[in-house]
PDB file of C-alpha atoms in Angstrom:
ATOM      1  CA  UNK A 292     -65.775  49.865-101.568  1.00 42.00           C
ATOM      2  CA  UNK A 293     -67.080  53.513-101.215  1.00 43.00           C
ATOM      3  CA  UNK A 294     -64.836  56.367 -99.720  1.00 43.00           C
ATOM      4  CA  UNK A 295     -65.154  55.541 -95.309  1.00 49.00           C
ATOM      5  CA  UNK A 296     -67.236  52.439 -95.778  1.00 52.00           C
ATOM      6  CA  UNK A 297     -66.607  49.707 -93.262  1.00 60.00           C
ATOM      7  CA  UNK A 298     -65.652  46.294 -94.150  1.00 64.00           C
ATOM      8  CA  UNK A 299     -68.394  44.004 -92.993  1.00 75.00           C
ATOM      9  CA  UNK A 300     -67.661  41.500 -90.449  1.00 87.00           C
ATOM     10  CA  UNK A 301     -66.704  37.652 -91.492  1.00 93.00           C
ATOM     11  CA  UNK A 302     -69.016  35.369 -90.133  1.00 95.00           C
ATOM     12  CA  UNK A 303     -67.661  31.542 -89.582  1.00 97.00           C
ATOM     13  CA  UNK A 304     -69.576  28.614 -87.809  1.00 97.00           C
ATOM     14  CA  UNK A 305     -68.484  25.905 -86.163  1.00 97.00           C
ATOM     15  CA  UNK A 306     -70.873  22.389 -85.247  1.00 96.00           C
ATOM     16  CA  UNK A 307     -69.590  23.117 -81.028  1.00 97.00           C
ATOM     17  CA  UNK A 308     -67.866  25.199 -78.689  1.00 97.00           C
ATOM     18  CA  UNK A 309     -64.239  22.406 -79.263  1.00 98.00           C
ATOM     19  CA  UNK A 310     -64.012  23.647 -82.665  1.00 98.00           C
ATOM     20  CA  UNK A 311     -65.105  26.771 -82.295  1.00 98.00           C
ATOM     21  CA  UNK A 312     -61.771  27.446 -79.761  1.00 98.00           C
ATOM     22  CA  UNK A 313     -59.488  25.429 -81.942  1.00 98.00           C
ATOM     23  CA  UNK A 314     -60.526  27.720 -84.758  1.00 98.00           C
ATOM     24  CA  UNK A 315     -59.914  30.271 -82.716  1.00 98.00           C
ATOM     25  CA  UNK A 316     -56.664  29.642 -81.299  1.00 98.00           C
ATOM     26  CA  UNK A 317     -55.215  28.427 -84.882  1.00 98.00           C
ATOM     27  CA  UNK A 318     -56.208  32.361 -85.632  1.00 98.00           C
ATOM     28  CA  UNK A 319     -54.556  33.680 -83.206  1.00 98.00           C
ATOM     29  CA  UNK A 320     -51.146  31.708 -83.786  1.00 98.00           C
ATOM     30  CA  UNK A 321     -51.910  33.225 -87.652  1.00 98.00           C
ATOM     31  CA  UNK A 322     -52.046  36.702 -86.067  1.00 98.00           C
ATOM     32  CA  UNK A 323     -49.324  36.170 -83.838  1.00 98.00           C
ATOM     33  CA  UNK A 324     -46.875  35.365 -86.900  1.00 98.00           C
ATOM     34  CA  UNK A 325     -47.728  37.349 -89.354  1.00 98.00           C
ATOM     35  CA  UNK A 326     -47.660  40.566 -86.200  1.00 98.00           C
ATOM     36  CA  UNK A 327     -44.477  39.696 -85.124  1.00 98.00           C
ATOM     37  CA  UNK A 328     -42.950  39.585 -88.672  1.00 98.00           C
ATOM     38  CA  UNK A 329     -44.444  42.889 -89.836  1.00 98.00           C
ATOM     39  CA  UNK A 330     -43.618  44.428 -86.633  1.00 97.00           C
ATOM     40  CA  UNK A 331     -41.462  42.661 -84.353  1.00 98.00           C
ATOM     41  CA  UNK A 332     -44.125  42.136 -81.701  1.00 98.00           C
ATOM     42  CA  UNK A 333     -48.033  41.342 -81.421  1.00 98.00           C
ATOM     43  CA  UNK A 334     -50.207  42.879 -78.889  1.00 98.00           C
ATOM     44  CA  UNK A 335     -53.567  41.460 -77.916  1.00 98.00           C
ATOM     45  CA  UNK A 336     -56.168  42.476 -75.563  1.00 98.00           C
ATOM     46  CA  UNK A 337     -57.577  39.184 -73.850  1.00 98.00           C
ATOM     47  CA  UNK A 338     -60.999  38.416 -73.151  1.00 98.00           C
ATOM     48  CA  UNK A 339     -62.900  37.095 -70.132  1.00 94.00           C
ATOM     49  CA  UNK A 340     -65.416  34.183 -70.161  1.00 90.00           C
ATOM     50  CA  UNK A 341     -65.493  30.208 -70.291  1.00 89.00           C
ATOM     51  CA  UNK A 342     -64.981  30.198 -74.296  1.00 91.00           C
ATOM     52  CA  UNK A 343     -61.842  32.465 -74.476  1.00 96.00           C
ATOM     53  CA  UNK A 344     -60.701  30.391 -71.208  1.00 97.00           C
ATOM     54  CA  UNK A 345     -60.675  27.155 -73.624  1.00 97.00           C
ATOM     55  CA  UNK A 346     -58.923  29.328 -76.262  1.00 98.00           C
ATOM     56  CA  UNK A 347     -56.292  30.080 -74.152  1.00 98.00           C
ATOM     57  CA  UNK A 348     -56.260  26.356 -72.603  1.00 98.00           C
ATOM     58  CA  UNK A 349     -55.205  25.498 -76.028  1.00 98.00           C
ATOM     59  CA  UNK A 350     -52.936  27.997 -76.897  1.00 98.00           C
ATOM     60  CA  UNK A 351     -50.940  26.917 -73.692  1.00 98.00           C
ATOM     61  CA  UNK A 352     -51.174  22.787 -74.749  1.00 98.00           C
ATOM     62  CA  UNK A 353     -49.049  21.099 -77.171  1.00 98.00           C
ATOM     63  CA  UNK A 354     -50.902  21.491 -79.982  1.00 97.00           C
ATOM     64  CA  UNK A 355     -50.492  25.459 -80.868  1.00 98.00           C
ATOM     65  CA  UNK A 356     -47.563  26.674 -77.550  1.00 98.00           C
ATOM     66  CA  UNK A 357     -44.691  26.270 -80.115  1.00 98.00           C
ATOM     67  CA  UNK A 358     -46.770  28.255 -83.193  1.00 98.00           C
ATOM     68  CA  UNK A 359     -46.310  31.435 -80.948  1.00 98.00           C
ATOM     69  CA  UNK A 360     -43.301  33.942 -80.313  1.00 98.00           C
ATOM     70  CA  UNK A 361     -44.399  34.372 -76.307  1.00 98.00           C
ATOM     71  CA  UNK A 362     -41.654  36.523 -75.987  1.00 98.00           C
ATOM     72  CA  UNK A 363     -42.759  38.916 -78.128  1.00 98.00           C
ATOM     73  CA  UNK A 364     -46.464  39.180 -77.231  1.00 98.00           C
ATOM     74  CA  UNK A 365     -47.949  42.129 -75.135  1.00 98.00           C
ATOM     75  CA  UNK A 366     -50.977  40.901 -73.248  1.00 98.00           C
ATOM     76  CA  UNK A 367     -53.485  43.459 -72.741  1.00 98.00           C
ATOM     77  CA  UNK A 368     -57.297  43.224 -71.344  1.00 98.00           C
ATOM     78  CA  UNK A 369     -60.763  43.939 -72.819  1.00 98.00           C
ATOM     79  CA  UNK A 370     -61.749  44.654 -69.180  1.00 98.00           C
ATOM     80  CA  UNK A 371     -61.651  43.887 -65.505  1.00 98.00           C
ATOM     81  CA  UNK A 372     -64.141  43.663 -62.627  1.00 97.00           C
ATOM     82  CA  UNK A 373     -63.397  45.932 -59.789  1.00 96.00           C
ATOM     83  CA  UNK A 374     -61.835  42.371 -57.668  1.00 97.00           C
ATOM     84  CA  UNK A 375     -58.382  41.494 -56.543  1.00 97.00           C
ATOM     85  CA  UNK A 376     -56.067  39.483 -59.487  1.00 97.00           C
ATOM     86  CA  UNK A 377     -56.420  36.744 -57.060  1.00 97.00           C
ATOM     87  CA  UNK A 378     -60.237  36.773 -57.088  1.00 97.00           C
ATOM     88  CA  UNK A 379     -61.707  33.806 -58.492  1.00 96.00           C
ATOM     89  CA  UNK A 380     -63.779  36.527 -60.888  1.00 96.00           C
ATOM     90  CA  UNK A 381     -60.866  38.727 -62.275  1.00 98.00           C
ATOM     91  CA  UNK A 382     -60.200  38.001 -65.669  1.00 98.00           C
ATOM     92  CA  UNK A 383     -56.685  38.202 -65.334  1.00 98.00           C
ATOM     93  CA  UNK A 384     -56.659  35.430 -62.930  1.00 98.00           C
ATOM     94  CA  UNK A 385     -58.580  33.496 -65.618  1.00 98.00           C
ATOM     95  CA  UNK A 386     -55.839  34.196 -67.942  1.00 98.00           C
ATOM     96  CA  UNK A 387     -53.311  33.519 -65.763  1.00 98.00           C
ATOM     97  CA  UNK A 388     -54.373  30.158 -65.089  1.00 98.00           C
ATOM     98  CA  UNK A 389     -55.715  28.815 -68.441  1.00 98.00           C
ATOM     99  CA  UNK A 390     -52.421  30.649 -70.812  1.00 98.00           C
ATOM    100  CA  UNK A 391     -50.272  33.705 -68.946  1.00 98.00           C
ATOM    101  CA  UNK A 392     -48.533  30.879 -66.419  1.00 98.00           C
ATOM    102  CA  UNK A 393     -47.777  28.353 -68.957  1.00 98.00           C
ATOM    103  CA  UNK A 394     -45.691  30.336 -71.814  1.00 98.00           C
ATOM    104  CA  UNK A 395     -42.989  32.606 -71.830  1.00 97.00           C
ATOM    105  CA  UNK A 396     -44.556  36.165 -72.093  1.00 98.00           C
ATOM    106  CA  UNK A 397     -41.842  38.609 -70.301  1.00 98.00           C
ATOM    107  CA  UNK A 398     -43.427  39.977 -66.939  1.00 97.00           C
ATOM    108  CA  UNK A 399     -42.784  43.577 -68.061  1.00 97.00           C
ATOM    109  CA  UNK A 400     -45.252  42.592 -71.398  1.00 98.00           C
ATOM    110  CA  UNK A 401     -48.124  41.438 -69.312  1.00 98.00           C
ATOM    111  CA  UNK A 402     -50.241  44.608 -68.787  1.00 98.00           C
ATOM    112  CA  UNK A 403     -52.188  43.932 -66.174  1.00 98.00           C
ATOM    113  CA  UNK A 404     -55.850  46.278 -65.437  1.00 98.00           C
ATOM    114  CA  UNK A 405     -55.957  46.560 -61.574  1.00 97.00           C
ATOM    115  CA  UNK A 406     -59.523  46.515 -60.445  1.00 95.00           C
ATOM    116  CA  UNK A 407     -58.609  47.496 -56.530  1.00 97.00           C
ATOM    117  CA  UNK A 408     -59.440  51.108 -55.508  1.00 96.00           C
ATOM    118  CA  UNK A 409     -60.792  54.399 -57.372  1.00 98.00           C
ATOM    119  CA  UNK A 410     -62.418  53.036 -60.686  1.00 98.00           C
ATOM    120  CA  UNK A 411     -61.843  56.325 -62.534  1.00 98.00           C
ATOM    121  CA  UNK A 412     -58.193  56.393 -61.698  1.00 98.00           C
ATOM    122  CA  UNK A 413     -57.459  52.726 -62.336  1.00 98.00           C
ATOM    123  CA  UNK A 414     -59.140  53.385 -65.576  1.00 98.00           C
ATOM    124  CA  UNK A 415     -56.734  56.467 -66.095  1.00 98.00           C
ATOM    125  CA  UNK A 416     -53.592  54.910 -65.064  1.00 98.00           C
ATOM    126  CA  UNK A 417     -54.319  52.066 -67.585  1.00 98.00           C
ATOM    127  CA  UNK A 418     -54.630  54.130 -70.347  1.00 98.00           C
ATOM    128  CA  UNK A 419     -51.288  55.482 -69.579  1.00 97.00           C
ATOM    129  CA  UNK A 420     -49.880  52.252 -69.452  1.00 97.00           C
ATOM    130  CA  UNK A 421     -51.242  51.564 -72.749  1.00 97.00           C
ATOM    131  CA  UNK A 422     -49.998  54.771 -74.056  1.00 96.00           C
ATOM    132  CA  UNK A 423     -46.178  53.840 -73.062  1.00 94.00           C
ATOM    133  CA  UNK A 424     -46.682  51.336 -75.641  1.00 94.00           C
ATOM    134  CA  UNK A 425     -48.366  53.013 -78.422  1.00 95.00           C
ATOM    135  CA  UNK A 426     -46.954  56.567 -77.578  1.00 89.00           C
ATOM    136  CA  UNK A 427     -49.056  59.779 -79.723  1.00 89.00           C
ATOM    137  CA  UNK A 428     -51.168  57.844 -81.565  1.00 94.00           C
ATOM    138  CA  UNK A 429     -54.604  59.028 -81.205  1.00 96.00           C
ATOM    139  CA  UNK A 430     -56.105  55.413 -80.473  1.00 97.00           C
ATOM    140  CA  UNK A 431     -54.032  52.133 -79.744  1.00 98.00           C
ATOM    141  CA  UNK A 432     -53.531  50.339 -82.583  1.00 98.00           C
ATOM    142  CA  UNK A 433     -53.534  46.383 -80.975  1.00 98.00           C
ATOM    143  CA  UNK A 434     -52.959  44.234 -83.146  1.00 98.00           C
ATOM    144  CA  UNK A 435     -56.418  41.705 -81.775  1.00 98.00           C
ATOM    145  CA  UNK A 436     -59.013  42.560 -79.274  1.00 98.00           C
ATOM    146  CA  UNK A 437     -60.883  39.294 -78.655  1.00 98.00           C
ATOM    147  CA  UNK A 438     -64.294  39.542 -77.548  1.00 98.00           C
ATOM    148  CA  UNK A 439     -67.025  37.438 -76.309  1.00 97.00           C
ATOM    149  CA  UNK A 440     -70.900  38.813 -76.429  1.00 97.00           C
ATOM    150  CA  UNK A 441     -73.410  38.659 -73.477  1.00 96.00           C
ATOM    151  CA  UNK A 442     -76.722  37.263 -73.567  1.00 96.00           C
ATOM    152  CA  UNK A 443     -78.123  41.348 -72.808  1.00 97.00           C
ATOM    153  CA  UNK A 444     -75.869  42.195 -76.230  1.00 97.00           C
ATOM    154  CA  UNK A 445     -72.906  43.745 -73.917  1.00 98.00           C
ATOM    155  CA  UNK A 446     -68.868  43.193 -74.993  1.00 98.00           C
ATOM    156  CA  UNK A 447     -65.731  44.080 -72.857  1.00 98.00           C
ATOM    157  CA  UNK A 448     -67.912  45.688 -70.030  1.00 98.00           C
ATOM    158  CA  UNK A 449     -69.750  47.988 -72.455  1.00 98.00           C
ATOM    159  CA  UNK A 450     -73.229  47.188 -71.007  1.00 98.00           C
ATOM    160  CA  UNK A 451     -76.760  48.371 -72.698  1.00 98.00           C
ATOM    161  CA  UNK A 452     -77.667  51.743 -71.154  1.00 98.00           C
ATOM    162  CA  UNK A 453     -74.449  52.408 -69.578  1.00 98.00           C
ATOM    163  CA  UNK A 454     -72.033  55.916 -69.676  1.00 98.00           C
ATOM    164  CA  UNK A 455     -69.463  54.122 -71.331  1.00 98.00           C
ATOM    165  CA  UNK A 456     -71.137  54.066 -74.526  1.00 98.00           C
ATOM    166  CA  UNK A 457     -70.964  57.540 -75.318  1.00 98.00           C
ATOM    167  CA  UNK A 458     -67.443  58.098 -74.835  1.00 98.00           C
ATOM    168  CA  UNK A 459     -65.559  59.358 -77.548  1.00 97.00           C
ATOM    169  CA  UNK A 460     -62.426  60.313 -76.288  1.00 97.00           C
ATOM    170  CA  UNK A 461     -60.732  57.690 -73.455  1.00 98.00           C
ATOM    171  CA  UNK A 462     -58.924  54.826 -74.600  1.00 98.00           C
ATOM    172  CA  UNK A 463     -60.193  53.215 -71.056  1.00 98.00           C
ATOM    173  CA  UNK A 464     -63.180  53.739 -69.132  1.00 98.00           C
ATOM    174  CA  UNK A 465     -64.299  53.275 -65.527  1.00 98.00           C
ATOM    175  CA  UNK A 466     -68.536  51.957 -66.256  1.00 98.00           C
ATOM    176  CA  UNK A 467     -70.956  51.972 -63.556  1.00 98.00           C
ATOM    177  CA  UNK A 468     -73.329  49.102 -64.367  1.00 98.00           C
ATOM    178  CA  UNK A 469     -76.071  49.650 -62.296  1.00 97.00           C
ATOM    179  CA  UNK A 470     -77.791  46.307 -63.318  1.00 96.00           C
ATOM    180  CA  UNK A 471     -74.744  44.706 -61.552  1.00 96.00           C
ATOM    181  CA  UNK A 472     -74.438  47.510 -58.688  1.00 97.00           C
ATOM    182  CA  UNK A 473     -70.609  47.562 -59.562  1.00 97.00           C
ATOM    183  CA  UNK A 474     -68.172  49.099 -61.685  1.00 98.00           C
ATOM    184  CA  UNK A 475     -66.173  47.801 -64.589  1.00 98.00           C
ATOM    185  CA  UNK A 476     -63.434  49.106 -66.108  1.00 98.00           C
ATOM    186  CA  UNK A 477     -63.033  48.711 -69.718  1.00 98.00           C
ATOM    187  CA  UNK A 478     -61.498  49.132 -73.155  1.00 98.00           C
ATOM    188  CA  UNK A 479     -63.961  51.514 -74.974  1.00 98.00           C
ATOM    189  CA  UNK A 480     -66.025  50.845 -78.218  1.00 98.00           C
ATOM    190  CA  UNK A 481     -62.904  53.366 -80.380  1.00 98.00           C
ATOM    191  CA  UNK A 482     -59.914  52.058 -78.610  1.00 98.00           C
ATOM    192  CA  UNK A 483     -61.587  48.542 -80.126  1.00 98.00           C
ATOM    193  CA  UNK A 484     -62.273  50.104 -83.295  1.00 98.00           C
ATOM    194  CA  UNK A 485     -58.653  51.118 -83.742  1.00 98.00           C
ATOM    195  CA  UNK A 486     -57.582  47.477 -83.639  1.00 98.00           C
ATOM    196  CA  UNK A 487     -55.877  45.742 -86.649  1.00 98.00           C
ATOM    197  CA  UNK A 488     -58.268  42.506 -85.943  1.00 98.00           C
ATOM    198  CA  UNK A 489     -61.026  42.489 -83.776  1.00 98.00           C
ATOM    199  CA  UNK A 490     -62.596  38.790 -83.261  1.00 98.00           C
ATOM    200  CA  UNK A 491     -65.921  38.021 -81.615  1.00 98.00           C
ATOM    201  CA  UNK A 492     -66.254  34.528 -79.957  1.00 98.00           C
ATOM    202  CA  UNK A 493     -69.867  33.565 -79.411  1.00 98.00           C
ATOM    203  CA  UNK A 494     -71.153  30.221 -77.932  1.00 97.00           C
ATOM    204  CA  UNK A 495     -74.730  28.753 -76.629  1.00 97.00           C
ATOM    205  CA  UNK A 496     -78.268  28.715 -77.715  1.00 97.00           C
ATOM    206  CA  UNK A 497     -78.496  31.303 -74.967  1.00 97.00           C
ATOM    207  CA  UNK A 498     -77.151  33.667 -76.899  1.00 97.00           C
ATOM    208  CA  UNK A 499     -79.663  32.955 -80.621  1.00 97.00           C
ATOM    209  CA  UNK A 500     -81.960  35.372 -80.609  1.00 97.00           C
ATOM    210  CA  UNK A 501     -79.373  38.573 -79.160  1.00 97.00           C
ATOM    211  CA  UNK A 502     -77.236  37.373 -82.108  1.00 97.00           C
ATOM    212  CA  UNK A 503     -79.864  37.550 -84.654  1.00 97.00           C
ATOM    213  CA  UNK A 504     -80.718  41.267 -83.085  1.00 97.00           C
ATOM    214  CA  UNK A 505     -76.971  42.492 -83.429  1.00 96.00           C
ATOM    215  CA  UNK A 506     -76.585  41.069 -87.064  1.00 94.00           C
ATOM    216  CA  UNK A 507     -80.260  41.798 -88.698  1.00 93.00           C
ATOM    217  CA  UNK A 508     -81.905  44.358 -86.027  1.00 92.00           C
ATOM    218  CA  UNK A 509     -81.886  47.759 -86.839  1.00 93.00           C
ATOM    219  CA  UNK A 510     -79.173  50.016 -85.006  1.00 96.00           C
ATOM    220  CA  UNK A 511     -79.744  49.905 -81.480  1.00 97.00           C
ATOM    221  CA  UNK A 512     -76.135  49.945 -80.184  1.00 98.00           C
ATOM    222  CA  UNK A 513     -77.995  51.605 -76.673  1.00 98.00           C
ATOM    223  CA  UNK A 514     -79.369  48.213 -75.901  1.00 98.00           C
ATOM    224  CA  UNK A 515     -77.186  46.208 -78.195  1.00 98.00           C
ATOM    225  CA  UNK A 516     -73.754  47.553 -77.199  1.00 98.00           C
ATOM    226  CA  UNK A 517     -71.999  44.475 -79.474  1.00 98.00           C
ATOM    227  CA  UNK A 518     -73.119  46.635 -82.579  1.00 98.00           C
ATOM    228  CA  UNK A 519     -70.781  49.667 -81.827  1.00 98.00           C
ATOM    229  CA  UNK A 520     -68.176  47.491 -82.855  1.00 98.00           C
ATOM    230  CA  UNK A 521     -67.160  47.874 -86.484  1.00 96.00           C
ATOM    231  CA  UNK A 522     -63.298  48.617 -87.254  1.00 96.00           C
ATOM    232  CA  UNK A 523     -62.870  51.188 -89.299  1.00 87.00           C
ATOM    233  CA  UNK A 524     -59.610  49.747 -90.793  1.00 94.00           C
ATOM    234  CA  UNK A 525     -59.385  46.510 -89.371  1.00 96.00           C
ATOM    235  CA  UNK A 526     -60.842  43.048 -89.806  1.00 97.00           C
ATOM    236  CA  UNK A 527     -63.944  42.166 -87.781  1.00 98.00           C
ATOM    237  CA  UNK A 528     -64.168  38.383 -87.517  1.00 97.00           C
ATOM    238  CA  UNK A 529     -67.098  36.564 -85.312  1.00 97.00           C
ATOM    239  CA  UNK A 530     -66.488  32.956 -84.614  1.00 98.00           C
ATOM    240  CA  UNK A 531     -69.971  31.604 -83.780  1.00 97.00           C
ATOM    241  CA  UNK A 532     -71.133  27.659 -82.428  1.00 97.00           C
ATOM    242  CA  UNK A 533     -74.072  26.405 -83.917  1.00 97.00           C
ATOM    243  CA  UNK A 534     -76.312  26.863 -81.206  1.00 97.00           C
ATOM    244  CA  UNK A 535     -75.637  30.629 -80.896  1.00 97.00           C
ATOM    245  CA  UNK A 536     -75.770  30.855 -84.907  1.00 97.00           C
ATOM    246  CA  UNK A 537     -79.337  29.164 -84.993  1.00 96.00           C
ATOM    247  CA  UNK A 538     -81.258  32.806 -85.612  1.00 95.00           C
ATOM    248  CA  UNK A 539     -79.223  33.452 -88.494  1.00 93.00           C
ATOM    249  CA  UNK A 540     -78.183  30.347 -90.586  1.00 85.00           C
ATOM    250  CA  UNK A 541     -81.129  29.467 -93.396  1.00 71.00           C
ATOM    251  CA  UNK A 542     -83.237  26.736 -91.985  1.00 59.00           C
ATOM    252  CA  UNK A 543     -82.087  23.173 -92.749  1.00 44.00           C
ATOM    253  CA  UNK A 544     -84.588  21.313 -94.273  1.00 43.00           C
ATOM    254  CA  UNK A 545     -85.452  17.720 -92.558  1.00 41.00           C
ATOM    255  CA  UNK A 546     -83.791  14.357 -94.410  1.00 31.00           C
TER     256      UNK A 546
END
């Protein structure tokens, strides 16, 4: 590989959203041991939406709870809307329910964005919180961000057109969206970067032709935020459904 190239990303395709989340969660329990044995704990930044909710769902069932050291995870968050953890549209509540309230993750691991109050400030006071972990690094190094991709090409809360995109320096910004008249607060596009694994999930037909644009569209990370994520040294992995992965698979001829 030549001198600063980045890896490309792993592609893998699933026949439905069920297997797509099984996959997923199996990776994560991989990630999860082989973290914890390198360096005695694994920190992940959770995502929000309905196919990370089944991820998690799983994670907390039979099937995968016992494949995971809960004790030494620390939770982190992509992003938060600017809502109460009780608010049936915080992410955190959404984690709470499907995964946080069924395993063992120590209360003083679960680092929690709070959306309530001066957007700029919550923004700042999360970075610091992330920084008691990671100390003088330049950029946290988690060990999996977990993504999902919007139908308008957005990730974490890293909307087209938005300030956000341009910043080079937080590990956390607070994002006006105006298309949504509210703010977000959010992980941004180098704090991802600086992850050891970062892993797209991506399910619908709803989301075809977008995913077609990110992978074989010029560069357009502007209106395509998804594309400003490329880890410089870490794995980029996107688990895709079918449906989503219909604009890029060869066409299958008819039997």
């Amino acid at each position: 590989m030549p001198p600063n190239a980045q890896p490309e990303p792993r592609v893998r395709v699933f026949d439905d959203p069920e297997a797509l989340a099984r996959a997923a969660a199996r990776r994560v329990c991989e990630l999860a041991k082989e973290s914890v044995a390198a360096r005695g704990l694994f920190s992940i930044a959770l995502s929000g939406g309905s196919t990370p909710r089944r991820v998690y769902e799983l994670l907390a069932g039979d099937d995968f709870r016992g494949l995971v050291d809960w004790e030494s995870l620390h939770v982190f968050f992509g992003d938060e809307r600017a809502v109460p953890p009780d608010d049936s549209r915080s992410n955190y509540r959404m984690a709470r329910e499907a995964l946080l309230s069924r395993v063992n993750v120590p209360t003083e691991n679960l680092h929690r964005i709070e959306g309530v109050g001066d957007a700029r400030a919550k923004a700042s006071d999360y970075e610091s919180e992330m920084r008691s972990l990671f100390g003088e690094a330049e950029w946290p190094r988690l060990d999996l961000v977990m993504l999902g991709m919007g139908e308008d090409g957005h990730t974490a809360s890293l909307f087209p057109g938005t300030a956000a995109l341009e910043e080079r320096r937080a590990w956390v910004a607070a994002n006006w969206v105006e298309k949504l008249g509210e703010w977000r607060i959010t992980l941004t596009a180098p704090a991802i970067n600086a992850a050891r694994h970062v892993l797209f999930l991506v399910s619908g037909a709803g989301k075809a032709e977008r995913l077609r644009e990110v992978f074989k569209g010029g560069p357009d990370p502007v209106r395509l935020p998804s594309q400003l994520i490329r880890p410089k040294e870490g794995a980029l992995e996107w688990y895709v459904d079918r449906a989503a992965a219909a604009e890029i698979l060869p066409p299958v001829e008819p039997t």
